[in-house]
PDB file of C-alpha atoms and ligand atoms in Angstrom:
ATOM      1  CA  UNK A  13      80.843 245.269 228.311  1.00  0.00           C
ATOM      2  CA  UNK A  14      76.896 244.038 228.373  1.00  0.00           C
ATOM      3  CA  UNK A  15      75.911 242.093 225.367  1.00  0.00           C
ATOM      4  CA  UNK A  16      75.075 244.457 222.432  1.00  0.00           C
ATOM      5  CA  UNK A  17      71.910 244.908 219.888  1.00  0.00           C
ATOM      6  CA  UNK A  18      72.338 245.372 216.614  1.00  0.00           C
ATOM      7  CA  UNK A  19      69.480 247.709 216.020  1.00  0.00           C
ATOM      8  CA  UNK A  20      69.580 249.023 212.172  1.00  0.00           C
ATOM      9  CA  UNK A  21      66.936 251.458 211.759  1.00  0.00           C
ATOM     10  CA  UNK A  22      67.475 252.622 207.772  1.00  0.00           C
ATOM     11  CA  UNK A  23      69.659 252.041 205.827  1.00  0.00           C
ATOM     12  CA  UNK A  24      72.230 254.179 206.214  1.00  0.00           C
ATOM     13  CA  UNK A  25      72.114 253.883 209.763  1.00  0.00           C
ATOM     14  CA  UNK A  26      73.815 251.499 211.091  1.00  0.00           C
ATOM     15  CA  UNK A  27      73.058 251.478 216.029  1.00  0.00           C
ATOM     16  CA  UNK A  28      75.566 249.759 218.212  1.00  0.00           C
ATOM     17  CA  UNK A  29      74.050 250.335 221.573  1.00  0.00           C
ATOM     18  CA  UNK A  30      74.364 248.219 225.195  1.00  0.00           C
ATOM     19  CA  UNK A  31      70.446 247.429 226.051  1.00  0.00           C
ATOM     20  CA  UNK A  32      68.590 249.294 227.839  1.00  0.00           C
ATOM     21  CA  UNK A  33      70.443 252.158 227.194  1.00  0.00           C
ATOM     22  CA  UNK A  34      69.136 254.211 224.605  1.00  0.00           C
ATOM     23  CA  UNK A  35      67.505 257.192 225.261  1.00  0.00           C
ATOM     24  CA  UNK A  36      69.882 257.472 227.639  1.00  0.00           C
ATOM     25  CA  UNK A  37      73.085 257.113 224.923  1.00  0.00           C
ATOM     26  CA  UNK A  38      71.141 259.098 221.987  1.00  0.00           C
ATOM     27  CA  UNK A  39      71.616 262.040 224.337  1.00  0.00           C
ATOM     28  CA  UNK A  40      74.838 261.959 224.898  1.00  0.00           C
ATOM     29  CA  UNK A  41      76.018 261.639 220.957  1.00  0.00           C
ATOM     30  CA  UNK A  42      73.580 265.273 220.918  1.00  0.00           C
ATOM     31  CA  UNK A  43      74.812 266.670 223.748  1.00  0.00           C
ATOM     32  CA  UNK A  44      73.808 270.590 224.598  1.00  0.00           C
ATOM     33  CA  UNK A  45      76.854 270.618 227.127  1.00  0.00           C
ATOM     34  CA  UNK A  46      79.960 272.082 226.175  1.00  0.00           C
ATOM     35  CA  UNK A  47      82.603 269.639 225.940  1.00  0.00           C
ATOM     36  CA  UNK A  48      85.683 270.510 228.982  1.00  0.00           C
ATOM     37  CA  UNK A  49      87.799 270.121 224.977  1.00  0.00           C
ATOM     38  CA  UNK A  50      87.281 269.656 222.565  1.00  0.00           C
ATOM     39  CA  UNK A  51      90.617 267.798 220.341  1.00  0.00           C
ATOM     40  CA  UNK A  52      90.283 268.277 215.577  1.00  0.00           C
ATOM     41  CA  UNK A  53      92.055 266.659 213.375  1.00  0.00           C
ATOM     42  CA  UNK A  54      92.388 266.351 210.082  1.00  0.00           C
ATOM     43  CA  UNK A  55      93.892 262.780 208.221  1.00  0.00           C
ATOM     44  CA  UNK A  56      94.824 263.121 204.740  1.00  0.00           C
ATOM     45  CA  UNK A  57      94.657 260.330 202.778  1.00  0.00           C
ATOM     46  CA  UNK A  58      96.702 256.588 202.936  1.00  0.00           C
ATOM     47  CA  UNK A  59      98.947 259.104 204.816  1.00  0.00           C
ATOM     48  CA  UNK A  60      99.142 256.230 207.172  1.00  0.00           C
ATOM     49  CA  UNK A  61     102.404 258.055 209.084  1.00  0.00           C
ATOM     50  CA  UNK A  62     100.177 260.688 209.917  1.00  0.00           C
ATOM     51  CA  UNK A  63      97.309 258.853 211.143  1.00  0.00           C
ATOM     52  CA  UNK A  64      97.064 257.999 214.485  1.00  0.00           C
ATOM     53  CA  UNK A  65      98.759 260.986 216.050  1.00  0.00           C
ATOM     54  CA  UNK A  66      95.169 262.535 216.861  1.00  0.00           C
ATOM     55  CA  UNK A  67      94.738 258.951 218.714  1.00  0.00           C
ATOM     56  CA  UNK A  68      97.547 259.275 220.235  1.00  0.00           C
ATOM     57  CA  UNK A  69      96.896 262.491 221.677  1.00  0.00           C
ATOM     58  CA  UNK A  70      93.162 261.609 223.301  1.00  0.00           C
ATOM     59  CA  UNK A  71      95.396 259.153 224.967  1.00  0.00           C
ATOM     60  CA  UNK A  72      97.851 260.779 226.561  1.00  0.00           C
ATOM     61  CA  UNK A  73      94.690 263.753 227.360  1.00  0.00           C
ATOM     62  CA  UNK A  74      93.026 260.732 228.527  1.00  0.00           C
ATOM     63  CA  UNK A  75      95.781 259.271 230.336  1.00  0.00           C
ATOM     64  CA  UNK A  76      97.006 262.458 232.231  1.00  0.00           C
ATOM     65  CA  UNK A  77      93.579 262.763 233.415  1.00  0.00           C
ATOM     66  CA  UNK A  78      93.310 260.043 234.797  1.00  0.00           C
ATOM     67  CA  UNK A  79      91.139 257.462 233.103  1.00  0.00           C
ATOM     68  CA  UNK A  80      91.303 254.134 234.393  1.00  0.00           C
ATOM     69  CA  UNK A  81      94.140 252.544 231.988  1.00  0.00           C
ATOM     70  CA  UNK A  82      91.540 248.694 230.086  1.00  0.00           C
ATOM     71  CA  UNK A  83      89.615 251.880 229.098  1.00  0.00           C
ATOM     72  CA  UNK A  84      92.091 254.153 228.284  1.00  0.00           C
ATOM     73  CA  UNK A  85      93.098 251.190 226.080  1.00  0.00           C
ATOM     74  CA  UNK A  86      89.473 250.198 224.400  1.00  0.00           C
ATOM     75  CA  UNK A  87      89.504 254.146 224.536  1.00  0.00           C
ATOM     76  CA  UNK A  88      92.822 254.653 221.825  1.00  0.00           C
ATOM     77  CA  UNK A  89      92.066 251.126 219.673  1.00  0.00           C
ATOM     78  CA  UNK A  90      88.517 251.990 219.330  1.00  0.00           C
ATOM     79  CA  UNK A  91      89.999 255.345 217.715  1.00  0.00           C
ATOM     80  CA  UNK A  92      92.713 254.099 216.393  1.00  0.00           C
ATOM     81  CA  UNK A  93      91.366 251.801 214.045  1.00  0.00           C
ATOM     82  CA  UNK A  94      88.317 254.584 213.494  1.00  0.00           C
ATOM     83  CA  UNK A  95      90.809 257.289 212.013  1.00  0.00           C
ATOM     84  CA  UNK A  96      93.199 254.389 209.993  1.00  0.00           C
ATOM     85  CA  UNK A  97      90.127 253.518 208.595  1.00  0.00           C
ATOM     86  CA  UNK A  98      89.288 256.845 207.471  1.00  0.00           C
ATOM     87  CA  UNK A  99      92.963 257.275 206.094  1.00  0.00           C
ATOM     88  CA  UNK A 100      92.658 254.187 204.669  1.00  0.00           C
ATOM     89  CA  UNK A 101      89.600 253.923 202.709  1.00  0.00           C
ATOM     90  CA  UNK A 102      87.994 257.472 203.040  1.00  0.00           C
ATOM     91  CA  UNK A 103      89.407 260.745 201.244  1.00  0.00           C
ATOM     92  CA  UNK A 104      90.618 262.253 203.982  1.00  0.00           C
ATOM     93  CA  UNK A 105      88.617 263.498 206.683  1.00  0.00           C
ATOM     94  CA  UNK A 106      87.698 265.058 209.883  1.00  0.00           C
ATOM     95  CA  UNK A 107      88.751 264.342 214.163  1.00  0.00           C
ATOM     96  CA  UNK A 108      86.563 265.142 216.620  1.00  0.00           C
ATOM     97  CA  UNK A 109      86.864 264.597 220.077  1.00  0.00           C
ATOM     98  CA  UNK A 110      83.938 266.062 222.348  1.00  0.00           C
ATOM     99  CA  UNK A 111      86.144 264.904 226.212  1.00  0.00           C
ATOM    100  CA  UNK A 112      83.217 264.878 228.626  1.00  0.00           C
ATOM    101  CA  UNK A 113      83.820 264.470 232.824  1.00  0.00           C
ATOM    102  CA  UNK A 114      81.968 261.413 232.993  1.00  0.00           C
ATOM    103  CA  UNK A 115      82.456 259.910 228.812  1.00  0.00           C
ATOM    104  CA  UNK A 116      83.907 260.349 225.572  1.00  0.00           C
ATOM    105  CA  UNK A 117      82.889 260.902 222.544  1.00  0.00           C
ATOM    106  CA  UNK A 118      84.575 260.690 219.196  1.00  0.00           C
ATOM    107  CA  UNK A 119      83.098 261.352 215.611  1.00  0.00           C
ATOM    108  CA  UNK A 120      85.245 260.806 212.535  1.00  0.00           C
ATOM    109  CA  UNK A 121      83.532 262.367 209.157  1.00  0.00           C
ATOM    110  CA  UNK A 122      85.158 261.684 205.952  1.00  0.00           C
ATOM    111  CA  UNK A 123      84.954 263.552 202.386  1.00  0.00           C
ATOM    112  CA  UNK A 124      83.672 259.749 200.905  1.00  0.00           C
ATOM    113  CA  UNK A 125      82.450 257.431 198.841  1.00  0.00           C
ATOM    114  CA  UNK A 126      80.894 255.799 201.937  1.00  0.00           C
ATOM    115  CA  UNK A 127      80.077 252.266 202.495  1.00  0.00           C
ATOM    116  CA  UNK A 128      76.698 250.611 200.714  1.00  0.00           C
ATOM    117  CA  UNK A 129      76.802 248.286 202.745  1.00  0.00           C
ATOM    118  CA  UNK A 130      77.521 249.311 206.555  1.00  0.00           C
ATOM    119  CA  UNK A 131      76.416 245.292 207.679  1.00  0.00           C
ATOM    120  CA  UNK A 132      78.351 244.076 205.581  1.00  0.00           C
ATOM    121  CA  UNK A 133      81.281 246.336 206.065  1.00  0.00           C
ATOM    122  CA  UNK A 134      80.435 245.368 209.718  1.00  0.00           C
ATOM    123  CA  UNK A 135      81.100 241.840 209.373  1.00  0.00           C
ATOM    124  CA  UNK A 136      84.473 239.960 210.659  1.00  0.00           C
ATOM    125  CA  UNK A 137      87.225 239.439 207.712  1.00  0.00           C
ATOM    126  CA  UNK A 138      85.143 241.554 205.408  1.00  0.00           C
ATOM    127  CA  UNK A 139      87.769 244.324 203.961  1.00  0.00           C
ATOM    128  CA  UNK A 140      88.234 245.947 200.482  1.00  0.00           C
ATOM    129  CA  UNK A 141      91.751 246.915 201.855  1.00  0.00           C
ATOM    130  CA  UNK A 142      94.010 247.436 198.139  1.00  0.00           C
ATOM    131  CA  UNK A 143      97.491 246.501 197.886  1.00  0.00           C
ATOM    132  CA  UNK A 144      99.080 249.982 199.611  1.00  0.00           C
ATOM    133  CA  UNK A 145      96.595 249.424 202.822  1.00  0.00           C
ATOM    134  CA  UNK A 146      97.229 245.523 202.944  1.00  0.00           C
ATOM    135  CA  UNK A 147     100.800 246.670 202.715  1.00  0.00           C
ATOM    136  CA  UNK A 148     101.085 248.410 205.195  1.00  0.00           C
ATOM    137  CA  UNK A 149      99.365 245.283 207.767  1.00  0.00           C
ATOM    138  CA  UNK A 150      95.083 246.544 207.947  1.00  0.00           C
ATOM    139  CA  UNK A 151      93.068 244.396 206.007  1.00  0.00           C
ATOM    140  CA  UNK A 152      91.429 241.948 208.583  1.00  0.00           C
ATOM    141  CA  UNK A 153      87.957 243.348 208.217  1.00  0.00           C
ATOM    142  CA  UNK A 154      89.097 243.791 212.105  1.00  0.00           C
ATOM    143  CA  UNK A 155      88.891 247.255 212.251  1.00  0.00           C
ATOM    144  CA  UNK A 156      84.933 247.161 212.474  1.00  0.00           C
ATOM    145  CA  UNK A 157      84.559 245.058 214.750  1.00  0.00           C
ATOM    146  CA  UNK A 158      87.224 246.247 217.040  1.00  0.00           C
ATOM    147  CA  UNK A 159      85.704 249.716 217.552  1.00  0.00           C
ATOM    148  CA  UNK A 160      82.260 247.899 218.653  1.00  0.00           C
ATOM    149  CA  UNK A 161      83.364 245.982 220.716  1.00  0.00           C
ATOM    150  CA  UNK A 162      86.229 248.287 223.137  1.00  0.00           C
ATOM    151  CA  UNK A 163      83.297 251.737 222.956  1.00  0.00           C
ATOM    152  CA  UNK A 164      79.749 251.869 224.259  1.00  0.00           C
ATOM    153  CA  UNK A 165      77.847 252.655 221.705  1.00  0.00           C
ATOM    154  CA  UNK A 166      78.418 253.264 217.609  1.00  0.00           C
ATOM    155  CA  UNK A 167      77.083 255.213 215.907  1.00  0.00           C
ATOM    156  CA  UNK A 168      77.555 254.868 211.544  1.00  0.00           C
ATOM    157  CA  UNK A 169      75.869 256.726 208.741  1.00  0.00           C
ATOM    158  CA  UNK A 170      76.508 256.249 205.056  1.00  0.00           C
ATOM    159  CA  UNK A 171      75.442 255.731 201.372  1.00  0.00           C
ATOM    160  CA  UNK A 172      77.448 254.737 198.319  1.00  0.00           C
ATOM    161  CA  UNK A 173      79.040 257.895 197.170  1.00  0.00           C
ATOM    162  CA  UNK A 174      78.278 259.941 200.406  1.00  0.00           C
ATOM    163  CA  UNK A 175      80.420 260.771 203.518  1.00  0.00           C
ATOM    164  CA  UNK A 176      80.672 258.070 206.125  1.00  0.00           C
ATOM    165  CA  UNK A 177      80.395 259.380 209.162  1.00  0.00           C
ATOM    166  CA  UNK A 178      81.423 257.060 212.737  1.00  0.00           C
ATOM    167  CA  UNK A 179      80.971 258.567 215.628  1.00  0.00           C
ATOM    168  CA  UNK A 180      81.189 256.128 219.452  1.00  0.00           C
ATOM    169  CA  UNK A 181      80.708 256.867 223.123  1.00  0.00           C
ATOM    170  CA  UNK A 182      83.312 255.562 225.907  1.00  0.00           C
ATOM    171  CA  UNK A 183      82.128 255.779 229.146  1.00  0.00           C
ATOM    172  CA  UNK A 184      85.450 256.699 231.928  1.00  0.00           C
ATOM    173  CA  UNK A 185      84.110 254.889 235.394  1.00  0.00           C
ATOM    174  CA  UNK A 186      82.781 250.992 234.220  1.00  0.00           C
TER     175      UNK A 186
ATOM    176  CA  UNK B  20     105.904 235.673 234.400  1.00  0.00           C
ATOM    177  CA  UNK B  21     109.497 236.307 232.783  1.00  0.00           C
ATOM    178  CA  UNK B  22     111.561 239.403 231.813  1.00  0.00           C
ATOM    179  CA  UNK B  23     113.044 240.177 228.864  1.00  0.00           C
ATOM    180  CA  UNK B  24     116.091 239.983 230.008  1.00  0.00           C
ATOM    181  CA  UNK B  25     115.569 236.414 230.734  1.00  0.00           C
ATOM    182  CA  UNK B  26     114.700 235.774 227.277  1.00  0.00           C
ATOM    183  CA  UNK B  27     117.193 237.957 225.277  1.00  0.00           C
ATOM    184  CA  UNK B  28     120.120 236.107 225.703  1.00  0.00           C
ATOM    185  CA  UNK B  29     117.684 232.315 223.863  1.00  0.00           C
ATOM    186  CA  UNK B  30     116.798 234.183 221.021  1.00  0.00           C
ATOM    187  CA  UNK B  31     120.509 236.075 219.790  1.00  0.00           C
ATOM    188  CA  UNK B  32     118.200 239.162 220.776  1.00  0.00           C
ATOM    189  CA  UNK B  33     119.518 242.635 219.273  1.00  0.00           C
ATOM    190  CA  UNK B  34     117.877 245.433 221.668  1.00  0.00           C
ATOM    191  CA  UNK B  35     117.253 248.643 219.292  1.00  0.00           C
ATOM    192  CA  UNK B  36     116.128 251.107 221.600  1.00  0.00           C
ATOM    193  CA  UNK B  37     118.733 250.645 224.443  1.00  0.00           C
ATOM    194  CA  UNK B  38     117.123 253.891 226.266  1.00  0.00           C
ATOM    195  CA  UNK B  39     114.459 251.976 227.884  1.00  0.00           C
ATOM    196  CA  UNK B  40     115.486 249.376 230.356  1.00  0.00           C
ATOM    197  CA  UNK B  41     114.477 245.217 229.249  1.00  0.00           C
ATOM    198  CA  UNK B  42     114.844 244.145 232.991  1.00  0.00           C
ATOM    199  CA  UNK B  43     111.965 246.505 233.674  1.00  0.00           C
ATOM    200  CA  UNK B  44     109.758 244.547 230.757  1.00  0.00           C
ATOM    201  CA  UNK B  45     107.718 241.575 232.485  1.00  0.00           C
ATOM    202  CA  UNK B  46     105.675 239.669 229.772  1.00  0.00           C
ATOM    203  CA  UNK B  47     102.787 236.601 230.489  1.00  0.00           C
ATOM    204  CA  UNK B  48     102.603 236.044 227.035  1.00  0.00           C
ATOM    205  CA  UNK B  49     102.516 237.570 223.288  1.00  0.00           C
ATOM    206  CA  UNK B  50     100.354 237.242 220.446  1.00  0.00           C
ATOM    207  CA  UNK B  51     103.058 236.005 216.598  1.00  0.00           C
ATOM    208  CA  UNK B  52     100.377 238.164 214.519  1.00  0.00           C
ATOM    209  CA  UNK B  53     100.921 240.613 210.850  1.00  0.00           C
ATOM    210  CA  UNK B  54      97.797 242.077 210.154  1.00  0.00           C
ATOM    211  CA  UNK B  55      97.754 245.351 212.858  1.00  0.00           C
ATOM    212  CA  UNK B  56      93.585 244.644 214.108  1.00  0.00           C
ATOM    213  CA  UNK B  57      93.929 241.003 214.335  1.00  0.00           C
ATOM    214  CA  UNK B  58      96.699 242.265 217.661  1.00  0.00           C
ATOM    215  CA  UNK B  59      94.434 245.755 218.610  1.00  0.00           C
ATOM    216  CA  UNK B  60      91.708 242.448 219.347  1.00  0.00           C
ATOM    217  CA  UNK B  61      93.572 240.673 220.192  1.00  0.00           C
ATOM    218  CA  UNK B  62      97.335 241.388 222.139  1.00  0.00           C
ATOM    219  CA  UNK B  63      96.916 241.975 225.663  1.00  0.00           C
ATOM    220  CA  UNK B  64      99.025 244.458 228.024  1.00  0.00           C
ATOM    221  CA  UNK B  65     101.851 242.175 229.135  1.00  0.00           C
ATOM    222  CA  UNK B  66     103.135 240.648 225.919  1.00  0.00           C
ATOM    223  CA  UNK B  67     105.136 240.975 224.353  1.00  0.00           C
ATOM    224  CA  UNK B  68     104.321 241.136 219.831  1.00  0.00           C
ATOM    225  CA  UNK B  69     105.817 238.975 218.029  1.00  0.00           C
ATOM    226  CA  UNK B  70     105.965 240.129 214.005  1.00  0.00           C
ATOM    227  CA  UNK B  71     107.788 241.103 210.689  1.00  0.00           C
ATOM    228  CA  UNK B  72     106.033 244.309 209.549  1.00  0.00           C
ATOM    229  CA  UNK B  73     108.095 246.883 210.993  1.00  0.00           C
ATOM    230  CA  UNK B  74     106.944 250.228 209.820  1.00  0.00           C
ATOM    231  CA  UNK B  75     106.159 253.793 212.069  1.00  0.00           C
ATOM    232  CA  UNK B  76     101.900 252.263 212.781  1.00  0.00           C
ATOM    233  CA  UNK B  77     103.271 248.723 214.557  1.00  0.00           C
ATOM    234  CA  UNK B  78     104.163 251.382 216.833  1.00  0.00           C
ATOM    235  CA  UNK B  79     101.126 252.853 217.217  1.00  0.00           C
ATOM    236  CA  UNK B  80      99.611 249.777 217.231  1.00  0.00           C
ATOM    237  CA  UNK B  81     101.653 248.383 220.510  1.00  0.00           C
ATOM    238  CA  UNK B  82     101.340 251.623 222.403  1.00  0.00           C
ATOM    239  CA  UNK B  83      97.159 251.547 221.185  1.00  0.00           C
ATOM    240  CA  UNK B  84      97.171 247.902 222.446  1.00  0.00           C
ATOM    241  CA  UNK B  85      99.472 248.256 225.706  1.00  0.00           C
ATOM    242  CA  UNK B  86     102.328 245.902 224.616  1.00  0.00           C
ATOM    243  CA  UNK B  87     105.522 246.650 226.443  1.00  0.00           C
ATOM    244  CA  UNK B  88     107.536 244.676 223.309  1.00  0.00           C
ATOM    245  CA  UNK B  89     107.828 243.476 220.139  1.00  0.00           C
ATOM    246  CA  UNK B  90     110.021 241.457 218.899  1.00  0.00           C
ATOM    247  CA  UNK B  91     110.859 241.515 215.078  1.00  0.00           C
ATOM    248  CA  UNK B  92     111.334 237.546 213.389  1.00  0.00           C
ATOM    249  CA  UNK B  93     114.110 237.380 210.183  1.00  0.00           C
ATOM    250  CA  UNK B  94     116.746 239.884 210.826  1.00  0.00           C
ATOM    251  CA  UNK B  95     114.537 242.439 210.825  1.00  0.00           C
ATOM    252  CA  UNK B  96     115.150 245.647 211.741  1.00  0.00           C
ATOM    253  CA  UNK B  97     113.718 248.982 212.146  1.00  0.00           C
ATOM    254  CA  UNK B  98     114.937 252.389 210.577  1.00  0.00           C
ATOM    255  CA  UNK B  99     115.894 255.180 212.560  1.00  0.00           C
ATOM    256  CA  UNK B 100     112.141 257.133 212.585  1.00  0.00           C
ATOM    257  CA  UNK B 101     110.443 253.341 213.678  1.00  0.00           C
ATOM    258  CA  UNK B 102     113.433 253.466 216.731  1.00  0.00           C
ATOM    259  CA  UNK B 103     112.701 257.173 217.677  1.00  0.00           C
ATOM    260  CA  UNK B 104     108.932 257.157 218.192  1.00  0.00           C
ATOM    261  CA  UNK B 105     109.605 253.656 219.613  1.00  0.00           C
ATOM    262  CA  UNK B 106     112.132 255.551 222.720  1.00  0.00           C
ATOM    263  CA  UNK B 107     109.828 257.757 222.793  1.00  0.00           C
ATOM    264  CA  UNK B 108     105.795 255.794 223.389  1.00  0.00           C
ATOM    265  CA  UNK B 109     108.555 253.304 226.002  1.00  0.00           C
ATOM    266  CA  UNK B 110     108.077 250.830 223.590  1.00  0.00           C
ATOM    267  CA  UNK B 111     111.356 247.752 223.508  1.00  0.00           C
ATOM    268  CA  UNK B 112     112.559 247.092 220.075  1.00  0.00           C
ATOM    269  CA  UNK B 113     114.057 244.149 219.790  1.00  0.00           C
ATOM    270  CA  UNK B 114     115.174 242.306 216.584  1.00  0.00           C
ATOM    271  CA  UNK B 115     115.787 238.333 216.564  1.00  0.00           C
ATOM    272  CA  UNK B 116     116.951 236.017 213.429  1.00  0.00           C
ATOM    273  CA  UNK B 117     114.757 233.247 214.514  1.00  0.00           C
ATOM    274  CA  UNK B 118     111.405 232.588 212.556  1.00  0.00           C
ATOM    275  CA  UNK B 119     108.180 234.017 214.159  1.00  0.00           C
ATOM    276  CA  UNK B 120     107.470 230.192 215.252  1.00  0.00           C
ATOM    277  CA  UNK B 121     110.545 229.306 217.002  1.00  0.00           C
ATOM    278  CA  UNK B 122     110.358 233.121 219.062  1.00  0.00           C
ATOM    279  CA  UNK B 123     107.041 231.354 220.009  1.00  0.00           C
ATOM    280  CA  UNK B 124     108.341 228.523 221.033  1.00  0.00           C
ATOM    281  CA  UNK B 125     111.519 229.365 222.890  1.00  0.00           C
ATOM    282  CA  UNK B 126     108.820 232.644 224.364  1.00  0.00           C
ATOM    283  CA  UNK B 127     106.497 229.241 225.149  1.00  0.00           C
ATOM    284  CA  UNK B 128     108.643 227.555 226.614  1.00  0.00           C
ATOM    285  CA  UNK B 129     110.112 229.565 228.954  1.00  0.00           C
ATOM    286  CA  UNK B 130     106.604 231.028 230.133  1.00  0.00           C
ATOM    287  CA  UNK B 131     105.519 226.877 231.482  1.00  0.00           C
ATOM    288  CA  UNK B 132     109.644 226.216 233.140  1.00  0.00           C
TER     289      UNK B 132
HETATM  290  N1  ATP C  30      85.284 254.925 206.497  1.00  0.00           N
HETATM  291  C1  ATP C  30      85.519 255.088 205.794  1.00  0.00           C
HETATM  292  N2  ATP C  30      85.090 255.194 203.591  1.00  0.00           N
HETATM  293  C2  ATP C  30      84.636 253.808 203.241  1.00  0.00           C
HETATM  294  N3  ATP C  30      84.671 252.733 202.977  1.00  0.00           N
HETATM  295  C3  ATP C  30      85.070 251.856 205.277  1.00  0.00           C
HETATM  296  C4  ATP C  30      84.836 253.510 205.570  1.00  0.00           C
HETATM  297  N4  ATP C  30      85.704 252.204 206.887  1.00  0.00           N
HETATM  298  C5  ATP C  30      85.678 251.679 206.635  1.00  0.00           C
HETATM  299  N5  ATP C  30      85.372 251.182 205.495  1.00  0.00           N
HETATM  300  C6  ATP C  30      84.857 250.369 204.785  1.00  0.00           C
HETATM  301  O1  ATP C  30      84.545 248.371 205.945  1.00  0.00           O
HETATM  302  C7  ATP C  30      85.103 248.047 205.391  1.00  0.00           C
HETATM  303  C8  ATP C  30      86.034 246.810 207.204  1.00  0.00           C
HETATM  304  O2  ATP C  30      86.353 248.140 207.658  1.00  0.00           O
HETATM  305  P1  ATP C  30      87.448 246.757 208.576  1.00  0.00           P
HETATM  306  O3  ATP C  30      87.960 248.039 209.274  1.00  0.00           O
HETATM  307  O4  ATP C  30      86.549 246.081 209.564  1.00  0.00           O
HETATM  308  O5  ATP C  30      88.408 246.607 208.223  1.00  0.00           O
HETATM  309  P2  ATP C  30      89.807 246.733 207.028  1.00  0.00           P
HETATM  310  O6  ATP C  30      90.038 248.546 206.611  1.00  0.00           O
HETATM  311  O7  ATP C  30      89.023 246.936 205.856  1.00  0.00           O
HETATM  312  O8  ATP C  30      90.910 246.663 207.394  1.00  0.00           O
HETATM  313  P3  ATP C  30      91.425 246.097 209.631  1.00  0.00           P
HETATM  314  O9  ATP C  30      90.121 247.168 209.673  1.00  0.00           O
HETATM  315  O10 ATP C  30      91.337 244.769 209.749  1.00  0.00           O
HETATM  316  O11 ATP C  30      92.631 246.456 209.094  1.00  0.00           O
HETATM  317  C9  ATP C  30      86.752 248.396 205.063  1.00  0.00           C
HETATM  318  O12 ATP C  30      87.151 247.684 203.723  1.00  0.00           O
HETATM  319  C10 ATP C  30      85.956 248.994 203.441  1.00  0.00           C
HETATM  320  O13 ATP C  30      85.443 248.904 202.381  1.00  0.00           O
HETATM  321 MG1   MG C  31      89.910 248.796 209.219  1.00  0.00          MG
END
């Protein structure tokens, strides 16, 4: 992926988009066209045995559809990190995967408690993971950076005390 | 590049996923880490993952990252649910009495040959 610029539009919105693609990508986040396939999963709080199932199903489906293995790896990693974050840091939420013929758009919406400072949360190594989460091997503070690194566009919208929306796009053609 | 079957005897490795054939697994390197996100960010397909973590999530991490084999150091043994999941995902699980340092060192030497 090309070098990216981070653009902060407001306190509660964080975007990371490949340079020059802002408008094209924003259209994608709110596409009118119906997705070819829509998959929904719920992600319960702190349920680490089941967190990851949504990402795994999406990965299996895309594999059957013939998506390139490196693109598939990027989608799987970004999706799994986001799914684990909802389980680890929120009171639970929903994952919605919208699959089009040229790209995938995955949205995670949780029930709070929100991220007070998104820029700080994006810093590699920053983590508020509790002991349980760390026991499972999470809490390196690398999940959000991994999502950014592996997606073509990332949007996070949150604030303290609110729900968090995290959504990203990955195009199938490189 | 080596085959997993060349490595196993050197580390007293026990294969917990006999349904998968270790002779078909090719390894080009390894990643040694117990933090799952670091593995997902830095490990590459065809690398062995050397770790002491052995709960269900490591199978998902290996599967998402494209890791073909997990080597558990210091005699860490995965439980049946983990073995079943790994078998389903095609990820070979191996336990060894050696430390992560020794496991990496032996593999490094073998690859350098
Ligand atoms: N859905 C969320 N709701 C609330 N806070 C979140 C959410 N996702 C991330 N965060 C906050 O952002 C921080 C950084 O997230 P990131 O995924 O980068 O690291 P981590 O989850 O703590 O550790 P790792 O992902 O390496 O296992 C988290 O520790 C948490 O404070
Ligand atoms: Mg995380």
